[in-house]
Amino acid sequence: MECRNALLEAEGDIQKAFAILRERSLLKAEKKKTRSVTQGLIEGYIHAGGRIGAMVEVNCETDFAARSDAFKELAHNLAMQVAAQEPKFISKEEIPEGVDAEPLAVCLLLQPFIKDPSKTVQDIITEAIAKVGENIKVSRFVRFELGEREDGCP
Amino acid sequence: MECRNALLEAEGDIQKAFAILRERSLLKAEKKKTRSVTQGLIEGYIHAGGRIGAMVEVNCETDFAARSDAFKELAHNLAMQVAAQEPKFISKEEIPEGVDAEPLAVCLLLQPFIKDPSKTVQDIITEAIAKVGENIKVSRFVRFELGEREDGCP
């Protein structure tokens, strides 16, 4: 029904119909972003033969969604992103006042996605929300690099 | 040579000779515990279908030792221990003053090893030092459980 309406609206242009459908699904995803999330996955990623490691907690609404391939793939991509791109915060809102940081470089959600730099990490989360049909949030992450300490000491 | 001496000392009792050798190797391991460690591995362990995750940094002296099976096994066991036993600190020395905590329950190194509770975690590290021939230290670990936050907030 939704597809037929989009096709009618696009006057039979299939590419245009796809674009309409994609936009609607992302709009629906936007609306889901206020719903509370208590389920999800902890995912880890070890890189460079054990010299770098990352762990993320990604939350969704139900355990059913957490077990879906789309959600698992997102969690894996996020752990990989943290390992590779060293974000310092999740979002711009998390940067403490007085800290002079470049949000685009330091915030996970604003970083270009390593596997497709034409999208941000927030974009791939929004796409996953559209696929899974539930709100999704990154609640925390951690990154270890060999020989570096959390406190910045050698 | 070492074996023959131990056998002579044990008056031909092979079990006793093994015990002598084992003790000597652990004594040597003790001596190595002051040597500095800059190499090692970051190892992760995801448990209970993604509901619990742990990550550890284990250090040794050379990259060669870090790639040995004995060291990899130790790193894996430590990550598993952290996931299963929820230590709060690495060692007794790390418990902040004024914190009323039971060292045996909260410190990783003092916990009984989950795969063999007759040993402590420190024991399996000392054994690995004896096997690998280098000093080994756990420098940090982190544990995530789904829905719990680092700050203790729900």
Coordinates of C-alpha atoms in Angstrom, one line a residue:
Chain A
M1 CA 0.0 0.0 0.0
E2 CA 2.7 2.4 1.1
C3 CA 4.8 1.4 -2.0
R4 CA 1.9 1.8 -4.4
N5 CA 1.1 5.3 -2.9
A6 CA 4.8 6.3 -3.3
L7 CA 4.8 5.1 -6.9
L8 CA 1.6 7.0 -7.7
E9 CA 3.1 10.1 -6.0
A10 CA 6.3 9.7 -8.0
E11 CA 4.2 9.4 -11.2
G12 CA 5.6 5.9 -12.0
D13 CA 9.3 6.9 -11.5
I14 CA 10.7 4.0 -9.5
Q15 CA 13.9 5.8 -8.4
K16 CA 11.8 8.7 -7.2
A17 CA 9.4 6.3 -5.4
F18 CA 12.3 4.7 -3.6
A19 CA 13.6 8.2 -2.5
I20 CA 10.1 9.0 -1.2
L21 CA 9.9 5.7 0.8
R22 CA 13.4 6.2 2.2
E23 CA 12.6 9.7 3.4
R24 CA 9.4 8.5 5.0
S25 CA 11.1 5.7 6.8
L26 CA 13.8 8.1 8.1
L27 CA 11.0 10.5 9.2
K28 CA 9.4 7.6 11.1
A29 CA 12.8 6.8 12.6
E30 CA 13.1 10.4 13.8
K31 CA 9.8 10.1 15.7
K32 CA 11.1 6.9 17.4
K33 CA 14.1 8.8 18.9
T34 CA 12.2 9.7 22.1
R35 CA 11.2 6.2 23.0
S36 CA 13.0 4.6 26.0
V37 CA 15.7 1.9 25.4
T38 CA 16.6 -0.7 28.0
Q39 CA 17.7 -3.7 25.9
G40 CA 20.5 -4.0 23.5
L41 CA 24.0 -5.4 23.1
I42 CA 27.5 -5.0 24.5
E43 CA 29.9 -5.4 21.5
G44 CA 33.7 -5.5 21.4
Y45 CA 36.2 -5.1 18.7
I46 CA 40.0 -5.9 18.9
H47 CA 42.2 -4.3 16.3
A48 CA 45.8 -4.4 15.1
G49 CA 46.6 -7.8 16.6
G50 CA 45.5 -6.8 20.1
R51 CA 47.1 -3.3 20.2
I52 CA 43.7 -1.5 20.2
G53 CA 40.4 -2.6 21.7
A54 CA 37.0 -0.9 21.8
M55 CA 33.7 -1.8 23.6
V56 CA 30.3 -0.2 23.1
E57 CA 26.9 -0.5 24.7
V58 CA 24.1 0.0 22.1
N59 CA 20.5 0.1 23.4
C60 CA 17.2 -0.6 21.8
E61 CA 13.7 -1.2 23.0
T62 CA 13.3 -5.0 22.9
D63 CA 15.5 -8.1 23.2
F64 CA 14.0 -9.2 19.9
A65 CA 15.4 -6.2 18.1
A66 CA 18.8 -6.6 19.8
R67 CA 19.1 -10.1 18.3
S68 CA 18.3 -8.9 14.7
D69 CA 21.1 -8.9 12.1
A70 CA 20.6 -5.2 11.4
F71 CA 21.2 -4.3 15.1
K72 CA 24.1 -6.7 15.5
E73 CA 25.7 -5.2 12.4
L74 CA 25.2 -1.7 13.8
A75 CA 26.8 -2.7 17.1
H76 CA 29.8 -4.2 15.3
N77 CA 30.2 -1.1 13.1
L78 CA 30.1 1.2 16.1
A79 CA 32.8 -0.8 18.0
M80 CA 34.9 -0.7 14.9
Q81 CA 34.4 3.0 14.5
V82 CA 35.4 3.7 18.1
A83 CA 38.6 1.5 17.7
A84 CA 39.6 3.3 14.4
Q85 CA 38.5 6.9 15.0
E86 CA 39.1 7.5 18.7
P87 CA 36.0 9.5 19.6
K88 CA 36.2 11.2 23.0
F89 CA 32.4 11.8 23.5
I90 CA 29.2 10.3 22.2
S91 CA 27.5 13.5 21.2
K92 CA 28.1 17.3 21.2
E93 CA 25.9 17.6 24.3
E94 CA 28.4 15.5 26.2
I95 CA 31.4 17.8 25.7
P96 CA 31.9 19.4 29.2
E97 CA 31.6 23.2 29.3
G98 CA 34.9 25.0 29.0
V99 CA 36.5 22.1 27.0
D100 CA 37.7 23.5 23.7
A101 CA 37.1 20.6 21.4
E102 CA 36.1 20.3 17.7
P103 CA 32.7 18.4 17.9
L104 CA 33.1 17.0 14.4
A105 CA 36.4 15.3 15.3
V106 CA 35.7 14.3 18.9
C107 CA 32.0 13.1 18.9
L108 CA 31.2 9.6 17.8
L109 CA 27.8 10.5 16.4
L110 CA 29.2 13.4 14.2
Q111 CA 32.2 11.4 12.8
P112 CA 32.1 10.3 9.2
F113 CA 31.3 6.5 9.2
I114 CA 34.6 4.7 8.5
K115 CA 33.0 2.3 6.0
D116 CA 31.1 5.0 4.1
P117 CA 32.4 8.5 4.8
S118 CA 29.5 10.1 2.9
K119 CA 27.4 9.3 6.0
T120 CA 27.9 10.2 9.6
V121 CA 27.6 7.7 12.5
Q122 CA 24.3 9.3 13.4
D123 CA 23.1 8.6 9.9
I124 CA 23.8 4.8 10.2
I125 CA 22.0 4.8 13.5
T126 CA 19.0 6.5 12.0
E127 CA 19.0 4.0 9.2
A128 CA 19.2 1.1 11.7
I129 CA 16.2 2.7 13.6
A130 CA 14.3 2.6 10.3
K131 CA 15.2 -1.0 9.7
V132 CA 14.7 -2.3 13.2
G133 CA 11.6 -0.2 13.9
E134 CA 12.8 0.8 17.4
N135 CA 14.7 3.6 19.0
I136 CA 18.4 3.0 19.2
K137 CA 21.0 4.8 21.4
V138 CA 24.7 4.5 22.1
S139 CA 24.9 4.8 25.9
R140 CA 28.7 4.4 26.4
F141 CA 31.9 3.3 24.8
V142 CA 35.5 2.7 25.9
R143 CA 38.7 2.4 23.9
F144 CA 42.1 0.9 25.1
E145 CA 45.3 1.4 23.2
L146 CA 48.4 -0.6 24.3
G147 CA 50.7 1.3 26.5
E148 CA 48.4 4.3 26.9
R149 CA 46.5 4.7 30.2
E150 CA 43.0 6.0 30.7
D151 CA 44.4 8.8 32.9
G152 CA 46.7 9.9 30.1
C153 CA 49.8 8.7 32.0
P154 CA 52.4 6.6 30.1
Chain B
M1 CA 71.1 -29.9 33.5
E2 CA 68.5 -28.2 35.7
C3 CA 66.3 -31.3 35.5
R4 CA 69.2 -33.7 36.4
N5 CA 70.1 -31.6 39.4
A6 CA 66.5 -31.6 40.6
L7 CA 66.3 -35.4 40.1
L8 CA 69.5 -35.8 42.1
E9 CA 68.3 -33.5 44.8
A10 CA 65.0 -35.5 44.9
E11 CA 67.0 -38.7 45.2
G12 CA 65.4 -40.1 42.1
D13 CA 61.8 -39.3 43.1
I14 CA 60.3 -37.9 39.9
Q15 CA 57.3 -36.3 41.5
K16 CA 59.5 -34.6 44.0
A17 CA 61.9 -33.5 41.3
F18 CA 58.9 -31.9 39.4
A19 CA 57.9 -30.1 42.6
I20 CA 61.4 -28.7 43.0
L21 CA 61.5 -27.6 39.4
R22 CA 58.1 -25.9 39.6
E23 CA 59.0 -24.1 42.8
R24 CA 62.3 -22.8 41.2
S25 CA 60.5 -21.6 38.1
L26 CA 58.0 -19.7 40.3
L27 CA 60.9 -18.2 42.3
K28 CA 62.4 -17.0 39.0
A29 CA 59.0 -15.6 38.1
E30 CA 58.9 -13.7 41.4
K31 CA 62.3 -12.1 40.6
K32 CA 60.9 -10.9 37.2
K33 CA 58.1 -9.0 38.8
T34 CA 60.1 -5.7 39.0
R35 CA 60.9 -5.6 35.3
S36 CA 59.2 -2.9 33.2
V37 CA 56.4 -3.9 30.8
T38 CA 55.5 -1.9 27.7
Q39 CA 54.2 -4.5 25.3
G40 CA 51.2 -6.8 25.6
L41 CA 47.7 -7.3 24.4
I42 CA 44.2 -5.7 24.7
E43 CA 41.8 -8.6 24.9
G44 CA 38.0 -8.6 25.0
Y45 CA 35.3 -11.0 26.1
I46 CA 31.6 -10.8 25.3
H47 CA 29.4 -13.0 27.5
A48 CA 25.7 -14.0 27.8
G49 CA 24.8 -13.2 24.2
G50 CA 26.1 -9.6 24.4
R51 CA 24.6 -8.7 27.9
I52 CA 28.1 -8.5 29.5
G53 CA 31.4 -7.4 28.1
A54 CA 34.9 -7.1 29.5
M55 CA 38.2 -5.7 28.2
V56 CA 41.6 -6.0 29.7
E57 CA 45.1 -4.6 29.0
V58 CA 47.8 -7.1 29.9
N59 CA 51.4 -6.1 29.6
C60 CA 54.7 -7.9 29.1
E61 CA 58.2 -7.0 28.1
T62 CA 58.4 -7.9 24.4
D63 CA 56.1 -8.1 21.5
F64 CA 57.4 -11.7 21.0
A65 CA 56.1 -12.8 24.3
A66 CA 52.8 -11.0 23.7
R67 CA 52.3 -13.2 20.6
S68 CA 53.0 -16.5 22.5
D69 CA 50.1 -18.9 23.1
A70 CA 50.7 -18.8 26.9
F71 CA 50.3 -15.0 27.0
K72 CA 47.2 -15.0 24.7
E73 CA 45.6 -17.7 26.9
L74 CA 46.3 -15.6 30.0
A75 CA 44.8 -12.5 28.4
H76 CA 41.7 -14.4 27.4
N77 CA 41.3 -16.0 30.8
L78 CA 41.7 -12.5 32.5
A79 CA 39.0 -11.0 30.2
M80 CA 36.7 -13.9 31.0
Q81 CA 37.4 -13.6 34.8
V82 CA 36.5 -9.8 34.7
A83 CA 33.3 -10.6 32.8
A84 CA 32.2 -13.3 35.3
Q85 CA 33.5 -12.1 38.6
E86 CA 33.0 -8.3 38.4
P87 CA 36.2 -7.2 40.2
K88 CA 36.3 -3.5 41.1
F89 CA 40.1 -3.0 41.4
I90 CA 43.2 -4.7 40.1
S91 CA 45.0 -5.2 43.5
K92 CA 44.5 -4.4 47.1
E93 CA 46.8 -1.4 46.7
E94 CA 44.3 0.2 44.3
I95 CA 41.4 0.3 46.9
P96 CA 41.1 4.0 47.7
E97 CA 41.5 5.0 51.4
G98 CA 38.3 5.1 53.3
V99 CA 36.6 2.6 50.9
D100 CA 35.2 -0.2 53.0
A101 CA 35.7 -3.1 50.6
E102 CA 36.5 -6.8 51.0
P103 CA 39.8 -7.2 49.1
L104 CA 39.2 -10.9 48.4
A105 CA 35.9 -10.1 46.7
V106 CA 36.7 -6.9 44.9
C107 CA 40.3 -7.3 43.7
L108 CA 41.0 -9.1 40.4
L109 CA 44.4 -10.5 41.5
L110 CA 43.0 -11.9 44.8
Q111 CA 39.9 -13.6 43.3
P112 CA 39.8 -17.4 42.9
F113 CA 40.4 -18.1 39.2
I114 CA 37.1 -19.1 37.6
K115 CA 38.5 -22.1 35.7
D116 CA 40.4 -23.5 38.8
P117 CA 39.3 -22.0 42.1
S118 CA 42.2 -23.7 43.9
K119 CA 44.4 -20.9 42.4
T120 CA 44.1 -17.1 42.6
V121 CA 44.3 -14.9 39.5
Q122 CA 47.7 -13.8 40.8
D123 CA 48.8 -17.5 40.8
I124 CA 47.9 -17.9 37.1
I125 CA 49.8 -14.7 36.2
T126 CA 52.8 -15.9 38.1
E127 CA 52.6 -19.2 36.3
A128 CA 52.4 -17.3 33.0
I129 CA 55.5 -15.3 34.0
A130 CA 57.3 -18.6 34.6
K131 CA 56.2 -19.9 31.2
V132 CA 56.8 -16.8 29.1
G133 CA 60.0 -15.8 30.9
E134 CA 59.0 -12.2 31.2
N135 CA 57.3 -9.9 33.7
I136 CA 53.5 -9.6 33.2
K137 CA 51.1 -7.1 34.6
V138 CA 47.4 -6.2 34.3
S139 CA 47.4 -2.5 33.8
R140 CA 43.6 -1.9 33.5
F141 CA 40.2 -3.5 32.8
V142 CA 36.7 -2.4 32.1
R143 CA 33.4 -4.3 32.4
F144 CA 30.0 -3.3 30.8
E145 CA 26.7 -4.9 31.8
L146 CA 23.6 -4.2 29.7
G147 CA 21.5 -1.4 31.2
E148 CA 23.9 -0.6 34.0
R149 CA 25.9 2.6 33.7
E150 CA 29.5 3.4 34.7
D151 CA 28.2 6.1 37.0
G152 CA 25.9 3.6 38.7
C153 CA 22.8 5.4 37.3
P154 CA 20.1 3.2 35.8

